[in-house]
Amino acid sequence: MSDVPAKTAAPKIGFVSLGCPKALVDSERIITRLRAEGYELSPNYAGADAVVVNTCGFLNSAKEESLQAIGEALAENGKVIVTGCLGVEADRIRARHPGVLAITGPQQYEAVVEEVHKAVPRLHDPFLDLVPPQGVRLTPRHYAYLKISEGCNHACSFCIIPHLRGPLASRPLADVMREAERLVAAGVQELLVISQDTSAYGLDLGHAASEWRGRGYEARFADLAAALGSLGVWVRLHYVYPYPHVDRVLPLMAEGRVLPYLDVPFQHASPTVLKAMRRPAQQEKTLQRIAKWREVCPDLAIRSTFIVGFPGETGDDFAHLLDWLSEARLARVGCFKYEDVDGAPANALAGQVPEEVKAERYARLMAHQQAISEQVLATRVGKTIEVMVDKVDAEGAIARSHWDAPEIDGNVFLNYVDGLEPGDRLMVAVDAASEYDLWATPVGIAESSLTNTCHRPA
């Protein structure tokens, strides 16, 4: 009989990740650590030895979704560890689900892993386990979120993010760039830069310099954008407040080093509502700033989100917002109906807007912006643009342009070309447009290589 012990199956962990891309990055870090220690991921509850639920705790509706996800994991598996933003409300979680094994808060990676160790002991020596150098990610291979800071220094009246994630804590520029290099080396073609306030990057560090590729780089928003723009991949900037120093990034966009795309959370346009929201930079003359940006980079696409039905929002305030949208002509717009967030100062504001009024204003804003978006995208027809392929199926290829962030913006639908794969970048001629999407044909490719399998209506 052999003295070699039988190989024991690696423990398996189920993982549920809710909330924003910043929470997704937290999930990737936890999973990377677990995989490095020999744990495997289970695609379902039944095959898992325990389940980690990374929760969202911003809006009350998101909290309820998180609580329901915890309940589902308990019902299907029974061994559940809770982490993420809702983790700061441990009493609320245990009142609803007393059977959870442990609760940790956001960014507490070590604590989560330690709780997994308690629930499902690891089998292997972590020094002998192998993980990819870029870590384990939950996004497709060709794009990745790059988190440059945690927390936020603002005190917006509707938000509790500083309470959940603390004050601004930026990463040294060299650390960010080393992670970006690992991602690019692993095949990532698009870096989506995220934080709570990307344009405040480095403020907490006193813009201290760190060394990357033999030279010192200061921890500043524009310097980081320039460094990322040297890697030869798409760089997309999210959550950028319209501070004056943002102007320094527009030449990088005009030169093609950074995508001509800014995700700016304007939230509203009425000065009265913005004051009640305690929005940073609300005093800036944003329409003039947008016009200046477009002078430098005419191809610029601006995405933003807005809240309707904020306490005290009058009909005149809402009309002001619609007029502002007509003048701003943003390429991409999302909208939310205001809802109270436990612990947020806005809950106590006078002038709460009835739910039916919120719904009516939401519908009006979306219809108003839809017409604007249709006009803006119509200007793309006849142009040749670069796209990145996200998916290839029986009907054709689904891609995105410089103007389209994954999951939240539109698509570019292509006639099928043999050999296309996710992550491929190519030039296309735009044939048609709707209010959200484009239809296009690859250029510089022989007609014989095209098939007629694209049946998506224009």
Coordinates of C-alpha atoms in Angstrom, one line a residue:
M1 CA 0.0 0.0 0.0
S2 CA 1.3 3.4 -0.9
D3 CA 2.2 5.8 1.9
V4 CA 1.2 8.8 -0.2
P5 CA -2.0 10.3 1.2
A6 CA -5.0 10.7 -1.0
K7 CA -5.3 14.2 -2.4
T8 CA -8.0 16.2 -0.6
A9 CA -10.3 18.4 -2.7
A10 CA -9.7 22.1 -2.4
P11 CA -12.3 24.0 -0.4
K12 CA -14.8 25.9 -2.5
I13 CA -16.2 29.4 -1.8
G14 CA -19.2 30.9 -3.4
F15 CA -19.1 34.7 -4.0
V16 CA -21.9 37.2 -4.5
S17 CA -20.7 40.7 -5.4
L18 CA -23.3 43.5 -5.3
G19 CA -23.0 47.3 -5.8
C20 CA -20.7 49.6 -7.8
P21 CA -17.4 48.9 -9.6
K22 CA -15.5 50.0 -6.5
A23 CA -17.1 47.1 -4.6
L24 CA -16.3 44.8 -7.5
V25 CA -12.6 45.7 -7.1
D26 CA -12.9 44.8 -3.4
S27 CA -14.4 41.4 -4.4
E28 CA -11.5 40.8 -6.8
R29 CA -9.0 41.5 -4.1
I30 CA -10.6 39.1 -1.7
I31 CA -10.9 36.4 -4.3
T32 CA -7.3 36.9 -5.4
R33 CA -6.2 36.3 -1.8
L34 CA -8.4 33.2 -1.4
R35 CA -7.2 31.7 -4.7
A36 CA -3.6 32.3 -3.7
E37 CA -4.3 30.3 -0.5
G38 CA -5.7 27.3 -2.5
Y39 CA -9.4 28.0 -2.3
E40 CA -11.5 27.5 -5.4
L41 CA -14.6 29.4 -6.5
S42 CA -17.9 27.6 -6.7
P43 CA -20.4 28.8 -9.5
N44 CA -23.4 27.8 -7.3
Y45 CA -24.5 27.6 -3.7
A46 CA -24.8 23.8 -3.7
G47 CA -21.1 23.3 -4.5
A48 CA -19.7 25.8 -2.0
D49 CA -18.4 25.1 1.4
A50 CA -19.3 28.7 2.4
V51 CA -20.5 31.8 0.7
V52 CA -19.2 35.4 0.9
V53 CA -21.8 38.1 0.1
N54 CA -20.2 41.5 -0.6
T55 CA -23.0 44.0 0.0
C56 CA -24.0 47.5 -1.0
G57 CA -25.2 49.9 1.6
F58 CA -25.8 53.2 -0.2
L59 CA -29.5 53.5 -1.0
N60 CA -32.2 51.8 1.1
S61 CA -33.2 49.8 -2.0
A62 CA -29.7 48.6 -2.4
K63 CA -29.6 47.6 1.3
E64 CA -32.8 45.6 0.8
E65 CA -31.3 43.9 -2.2
S66 CA -28.2 43.0 -0.2
L67 CA -30.4 41.6 2.7
Q68 CA -32.3 39.5 0.2
A69 CA -29.1 38.2 -1.3
I70 CA -27.9 37.2 2.2
G71 CA -31.2 35.4 2.8
E72 CA -31.0 33.5 -0.4
A73 CA -27.4 32.4 0.3
L74 CA -28.4 31.3 3.8
A75 CA -31.4 29.3 2.4
E76 CA -29.3 27.7 -0.3
N77 CA -26.1 27.1 1.5
G78 CA -26.3 28.0 5.2
K79 CA -22.8 29.2 5.8
V80 CA -22.6 32.9 4.9
I81 CA -20.0 35.6 5.6
V82 CA -21.1 39.1 5.0
T83 CA -18.8 42.0 4.0
G84 CA -19.0 45.3 2.2
C85 CA -20.7 48.6 2.8
L86 CA -23.8 47.2 4.6
G87 CA -21.4 45.5 7.0
V88 CA -21.2 48.8 9.0
E89 CA -24.9 48.0 10.0
A90 CA -24.2 44.7 11.6
D91 CA -27.1 44.9 14.0
R92 CA -29.5 45.4 11.0
I93 CA -28.1 42.4 9.3
R94 CA -28.3 40.1 12.3
A95 CA -31.8 41.3 13.1
R96 CA -32.9 40.0 9.7
H97 CA -30.4 37.1 9.4
P98 CA -29.1 35.9 12.8
G99 CA -27.6 32.9 11.2
V100 CA -24.7 34.6 9.3
L101 CA -21.3 33.4 10.4
A102 CA -19.6 36.8 10.4
I103 CA -19.9 40.4 9.3
T104 CA -17.1 42.7 8.2
G105 CA -17.2 46.2 6.8
P106 CA -15.9 47.6 3.5
Q107 CA -12.2 47.3 2.5
Q108 CA -11.6 44.8 5.4
Y109 CA -10.0 42.3 3.1
E110 CA -7.9 40.6 5.9
A111 CA -10.9 40.2 8.1
V112 CA -12.9 38.6 5.4
V113 CA -10.2 36.1 4.6
E114 CA -9.7 35.3 8.3
E115 CA -13.4 34.6 8.6
V116 CA -13.2 32.2 5.6
H117 CA -10.3 30.5 7.3
K118 CA -12.5 29.9 10.4
A119 CA -15.5 28.6 8.4
V120 CA -13.5 26.6 5.9
P121 CA -9.9 25.9 6.9
R122 CA -7.4 26.1 4.0
L123 CA -5.5 23.1 2.9
H124 CA -2.5 24.4 1.2
D125 CA 0.6 26.4 1.9
P126 CA 0.0 29.8 0.3
F127 CA 3.6 30.1 -0.7
L128 CA 3.1 27.0 -3.0
D129 CA -0.2 28.1 -4.6
L130 CA -0.3 29.9 -7.9
V131 CA -2.5 32.7 -9.1
P132 CA -2.2 34.9 -12.2
P133 CA 0.1 37.9 -11.7
Q134 CA -2.9 40.2 -12.4
G135 CA -4.9 38.5 -9.7
V136 CA -8.4 37.1 -10.1
R137 CA -10.9 39.4 -11.7
L138 CA -14.7 39.3 -12.2
T139 CA -14.7 41.3 -15.4
P140 CA -14.0 39.9 -18.9
R141 CA -10.3 39.4 -19.8
H142 CA -10.1 42.4 -22.0
Y143 CA -11.1 45.2 -19.5
A144 CA -10.5 45.9 -15.9
Y145 CA -11.4 48.4 -13.2
L146 CA -8.4 50.2 -11.7
K147 CA -9.2 51.7 -8.3
I148 CA -6.9 54.6 -7.5
S149 CA -8.3 55.7 -4.1
E150 CA -10.7 54.8 -1.3
G151 CA -13.1 57.0 0.6
C152 CA -14.3 60.6 0.0
N153 CA -13.8 64.0 1.7
H154 CA -17.1 65.5 0.6
A155 CA -20.2 65.9 2.7
C156 CA -23.1 65.6 0.2
S157 CA -26.3 65.7 2.1
F158 CA -27.8 62.6 0.3
C159 CA -24.7 60.4 0.7
I160 CA -23.1 58.3 3.5
I161 CA -20.1 57.1 1.6
P162 CA -17.6 58.9 3.9
H163 CA -19.2 57.1 6.8
L164 CA -19.0 53.8 5.0
R165 CA -15.6 54.1 3.4
G166 CA -13.8 56.9 5.3
P167 CA -12.0 59.9 4.1
L168 CA -10.0 60.1 0.8
A169 CA -7.1 57.7 0.8
S170 CA -5.1 57.7 -2.5
R171 CA -2.7 55.1 -3.6
P172 CA 0.8 56.2 -4.5
L173 CA 1.1 56.7 -8.3
A174 CA 3.8 54.1 -8.6
D175 CA 1.5 51.4 -7.0
V176 CA -1.3 52.2 -9.3
M177 CA 1.0 52.1 -12.3
R178 CA 2.5 48.7 -11.3
E179 CA -1.0 47.2 -11.1
A180 CA -1.9 48.8 -14.4
E181 CA 1.2 47.2 -16.0
R182 CA 0.3 43.8 -14.7
L183 CA -3.2 44.1 -16.1
V184 CA -1.9 45.2 -19.5
A185 CA 0.6 42.4 -19.5
A186 CA -2.2 39.9 -18.9
G187 CA -4.1 41.1 -21.9
V188 CA -6.3 43.9 -20.6
Q189 CA -7.1 46.4 -23.4
E190 CA -9.1 48.9 -21.4
L191 CA -8.5 50.3 -17.9
L192 CA -11.5 51.9 -16.3
V193 CA -10.2 54.3 -13.6
I194 CA -12.5 54.5 -10.6
S195 CA -12.7 56.0 -7.1
Q196 CA -15.2 58.1 -5.2
D197 CA -13.7 61.4 -6.6
T198 CA -11.1 60.7 -9.3
S199 CA -10.2 64.3 -9.8
A200 CA -9.3 64.6 -6.1
Y201 CA -6.6 61.9 -6.5
G202 CA -3.5 62.6 -4.5
L203 CA -4.8 65.5 -2.5
D204 CA -4.5 63.5 0.8
L205 CA -0.9 62.6 -0.1
G206 CA 0.2 66.2 -0.6
H207 CA 0.7 65.1 -4.3
A208 CA 3.8 63.2 -3.1
A209 CA 6.0 61.8 -5.9
S210 CA 6.8 58.2 -6.3
E211 CA 9.1 56.5 -8.8
W212 CA 7.9 54.5 -11.8
R213 CA 10.0 53.5 -14.8
G214 CA 13.0 55.4 -13.4
R215 CA 11.4 58.8 -13.0
G216 CA 9.3 60.6 -10.3
Y217 CA 5.6 61.1 -10.8
E218 CA 3.5 63.3 -8.5
A219 CA 0.2 61.9 -7.3
R220 CA -1.9 64.2 -9.3
F221 CA -5.0 63.5 -11.5
A222 CA -3.5 64.7 -14.7
D223 CA -0.1 63.1 -14.1
L224 CA -1.7 59.8 -13.4
A225 CA -3.8 60.1 -16.6
A226 CA -0.6 60.9 -18.6
A227 CA 1.2 57.9 -17.1
L228 CA -1.7 55.5 -17.8
G229 CA -2.0 57.0 -21.3
S230 CA 1.5 55.7 -22.1
L231 CA 0.6 52.0 -21.8
G232 CA -1.0 51.8 -25.2
V233 CA -4.5 50.7 -24.0
W234 CA -7.8 52.5 -23.6
V235 CA -8.0 54.6 -20.5
R236 CA -11.5 55.6 -19.4
L237 CA -12.0 58.1 -16.5
H238 CA -15.0 57.7 -14.2
Y239 CA -16.3 59.9 -11.3
V240 CA -14.5 63.1 -12.3
Y241 CA -15.7 66.2 -10.6
P242 CA -15.4 69.3 -12.8
Y243 CA -12.6 71.0 -10.9
P244 CA -10.4 73.5 -12.9
H245 CA -7.4 71.2 -12.9
V246 CA -9.4 68.7 -14.9
D247 CA -8.7 71.0 -17.9
R248 CA -5.2 69.6 -18.0
V249 CA -6.5 66.2 -19.1
L250 CA -8.3 67.4 -22.2
P251 CA -5.1 67.7 -24.3
L252 CA -4.3 64.1 -23.5
M253 CA -7.7 63.2 -24.9
A254 CA -7.3 65.3 -28.0
E255 CA -3.9 63.5 -28.6
G256 CA -5.5 60.1 -28.3
R257 CA -3.6 59.1 -25.2
V258 CA -6.7 58.9 -23.0
L259 CA -10.2 58.2 -24.2
P260 CA -12.3 61.3 -25.0
Y261 CA -14.8 60.4 -22.3
L262 CA -15.5 62.0 -18.9
D263 CA -17.9 60.6 -16.4
V264 CA -18.9 63.7 -14.4
P265 CA -21.5 63.2 -11.6
F266 CA -23.3 66.6 -12.0
Q267 CA -26.5 65.3 -10.1
H268 CA -28.5 68.4 -10.9
A269 CA -28.3 71.9 -12.5
S270 CA -30.5 74.1 -10.3
P271 CA -28.3 76.2 -8.0
T272 CA -31.0 75.8 -5.2
V273 CA -31.0 72.0 -5.4
L274 CA -27.2 71.8 -5.7
K275 CA -26.8 73.9 -2.6
A276 CA -29.2 71.6 -0.7
M277 CA -27.3 68.7 -2.0
R278 CA -24.0 70.3 -0.7
R279 CA -22.4 69.4 -4.0
P280 CA -18.7 70.1 -4.4
A281 CA -17.8 72.4 -7.3
Q282 CA -21.5 73.3 -7.7
Q283 CA -20.5 77.0 -7.9
E284 CA -18.5 76.3 -11.1
K285 CA -20.1 77.6 -14.3
T286 CA -20.3 74.1 -15.8
L287 CA -21.7 74.9 -19.1
Q288 CA -18.8 77.3 -19.9
R289 CA -16.4 74.6 -18.7
I290 CA -18.0 72.0 -21.0
A291 CA -17.8 74.4 -23.9
K292 CA -14.1 75.0 -23.2
W293 CA -13.4 71.2 -23.0
R294 CA -15.1 70.7 -26.4
E295 CA -12.9 73.4 -27.9
V296 CA -9.8 71.4 -26.9
C297 CA -11.3 68.0 -27.7
P298 CA -14.3 68.2 -30.1
D299 CA -14.8 64.5 -29.9
L300 CA -15.4 64.5 -26.2
A301 CA -18.3 62.5 -24.8
I302 CA -19.6 63.4 -21.3
R303 CA -21.6 61.0 -19.3
S304 CA -23.4 62.0 -16.1
T305 CA -26.1 61.0 -13.6
F306 CA -28.9 63.1 -12.2
I307 CA -31.3 62.9 -9.2
V308 CA -34.9 64.0 -9.6
G309 CA -37.3 64.5 -6.8
F310 CA -34.7 65.7 -4.3
P311 CA -36.3 67.3 -1.2
G312 CA -37.3 70.9 -2.0
E313 CA -37.0 70.4 -5.8
T314 CA -39.7 72.6 -7.4
G315 CA -41.2 72.5 -10.8
D316 CA -39.0 75.5 -11.7
D317 CA -35.9 73.6 -10.5
F318 CA -36.8 70.6 -12.7
A319 CA -37.5 72.8 -15.7
H320 CA -34.0 74.4 -15.1
L321 CA -32.5 71.0 -15.2
L322 CA -34.2 70.1 -18.5
D323 CA -33.1 73.4 -20.1
W324 CA -29.5 72.7 -18.8
L325 CA -29.6 69.3 -20.5
S326 CA -30.7 70.9 -23.8
E327 CA -27.8 73.2 -23.7
A328 CA -25.2 70.7 -22.4
R329 CA -26.1 68.0 -25.0
L330 CA -24.4 65.2 -23.0
A331 CA -23.8 62.0 -24.9
R332 CA -24.8 59.6 -22.0
V333 CA -27.1 60.3 -19.1
G334 CA -28.5 58.2 -16.3
C335 CA -31.2 59.2 -13.8
F336 CA -32.3 58.2 -10.3
K337 CA -35.4 59.0 -8.3
Y338 CA -34.4 60.4 -5.0
E339 CA -34.8 58.1 -2.0
D340 CA -33.8 58.5 1.6
V341 CA -30.6 56.9 2.8
D342 CA -30.4 56.0 6.5
G343 CA -28.1 58.4 8.2
A344 CA -28.0 61.0 5.4
P345 CA -28.8 64.6 6.3
A346 CA -31.1 65.0 3.3
N347 CA -33.7 62.8 5.1
A348 CA -34.5 65.7 7.4
L349 CA -34.9 68.3 4.6
A350 CA -38.3 70.0 4.2
G351 CA -40.2 69.7 0.9
Q352 CA -40.2 65.9 0.4
V353 CA -41.4 65.3 -3.2
P354 CA -44.3 62.8 -3.6
E355 CA -43.4 59.5 -5.2
E356 CA -45.8 60.0 -8.1
V357 CA -44.1 63.4 -8.9
K358 CA -40.6 61.7 -8.8
A359 CA -41.8 59.1 -11.2
E360 CA -43.3 61.7 -13.6
R361 CA -40.1 63.8 -13.5
Y362 CA -38.0 60.7 -14.1
A363 CA -40.0 59.7 -17.2
R364 CA -39.9 63.3 -18.5
L365 CA -36.1 63.6 -18.0
M366 CA -35.4 60.3 -19.7
A367 CA -37.6 61.1 -22.7
H368 CA -36.1 64.6 -22.9
Q369 CA -32.5 63.2 -22.9
Q370 CA -33.4 60.4 -25.2
A371 CA -34.2 62.9 -27.9
I372 CA -30.9 64.7 -27.2
S373 CA -28.9 61.5 -27.3
E374 CA -30.5 60.5 -30.6
Q375 CA -29.5 63.8 -32.1
V376 CA -25.9 63.5 -30.7
L377 CA -25.4 60.0 -31.9
A378 CA -26.8 60.8 -35.4
T379 CA -23.7 63.0 -35.8
R380 CA -21.6 59.8 -35.7
V381 CA -23.2 58.4 -38.8
G382 CA -20.8 58.4 -41.7
K383 CA -17.7 58.7 -39.5
T384 CA -15.0 56.2 -39.1
I385 CA -14.3 55.3 -35.4
E386 CA -12.4 52.8 -33.3
V387 CA -14.3 50.1 -31.4
M388 CA -13.4 47.3 -29.1
V389 CA -15.2 43.9 -29.4
D390 CA -17.0 42.7 -26.3
K391 CA -18.8 39.7 -27.6
V392 CA -19.1 37.6 -30.8
D393 CA -22.3 35.6 -31.4
A394 CA -24.3 34.1 -34.1
E395 CA -25.8 37.4 -35.1
G396 CA -22.6 39.3 -35.3
A397 CA -20.2 41.2 -33.0
I398 CA -21.1 43.5 -30.2
A399 CA -18.6 46.2 -29.6
R400 CA -18.1 49.6 -27.9
S401 CA -16.7 52.9 -29.0
H402 CA -14.7 55.5 -27.2
W403 CA -18.0 56.9 -26.0
D404 CA -19.2 53.7 -24.3
A405 CA -18.3 52.3 -20.9
P406 CA -19.2 48.6 -20.4
E407 CA -22.5 47.8 -18.8
I408 CA -23.8 51.4 -18.6
D409 CA -23.5 52.9 -22.0
G410 CA -24.5 51.9 -25.6
N411 CA -23.1 49.3 -28.0
V412 CA -21.8 49.3 -31.6
F413 CA -23.3 46.3 -33.6
L414 CA -21.1 45.0 -36.4
N415 CA -21.6 42.7 -39.3
Y416 CA -19.7 39.6 -38.5
V417 CA -16.1 39.3 -39.6
D418 CA -14.3 36.0 -39.3
G419 CA -11.7 35.9 -36.6
L420 CA -13.0 38.7 -34.3
E421 CA -12.6 38.0 -30.6
P422 CA -13.4 39.9 -27.4
G423 CA -10.7 42.6 -26.8
D424 CA -10.0 43.1 -30.5
R425 CA -9.8 46.8 -31.6
L426 CA -10.6 47.8 -35.1
M427 CA -11.8 50.8 -37.2
V428 CA -15.4 50.8 -38.4
A429 CA -17.7 53.0 -40.5
V430 CA -20.9 54.0 -38.7
D431 CA -23.9 53.2 -40.9
A432 CA -26.9 54.0 -38.5
A433 CA -27.7 55.3 -35.1
S434 CA -30.5 55.1 -32.5
E435 CA -30.8 57.0 -29.2
Y436 CA -28.3 54.7 -27.5
D437 CA -26.6 52.4 -30.0
L438 CA -24.7 52.5 -33.4
W439 CA -24.5 50.1 -36.3
A440 CA -21.3 49.9 -38.2
T441 CA -19.2 48.0 -40.8
P442 CA -15.5 47.2 -40.4
V443 CA -13.2 49.2 -42.8
G444 CA -10.1 48.0 -44.5
I445 CA -11.4 44.4 -44.6
A446 CA -12.2 42.6 -47.9
E447 CA -15.9 42.2 -48.6
S448 CA -15.4 38.5 -48.9
S449 CA -14.6 38.2 -45.2
L450 CA -17.9 39.8 -44.2
T451 CA -21.0 37.7 -43.7
N452 CA -24.7 38.7 -43.7
T453 CA -25.5 37.4 -40.3
C454 CA -26.2 40.6 -38.5
H455 CA -30.0 40.8 -38.1
R456 CA -30.2 43.4 -35.3
P457 CA -32.5 46.2 -36.5
A458 CA -31.1 49.6 -37.0

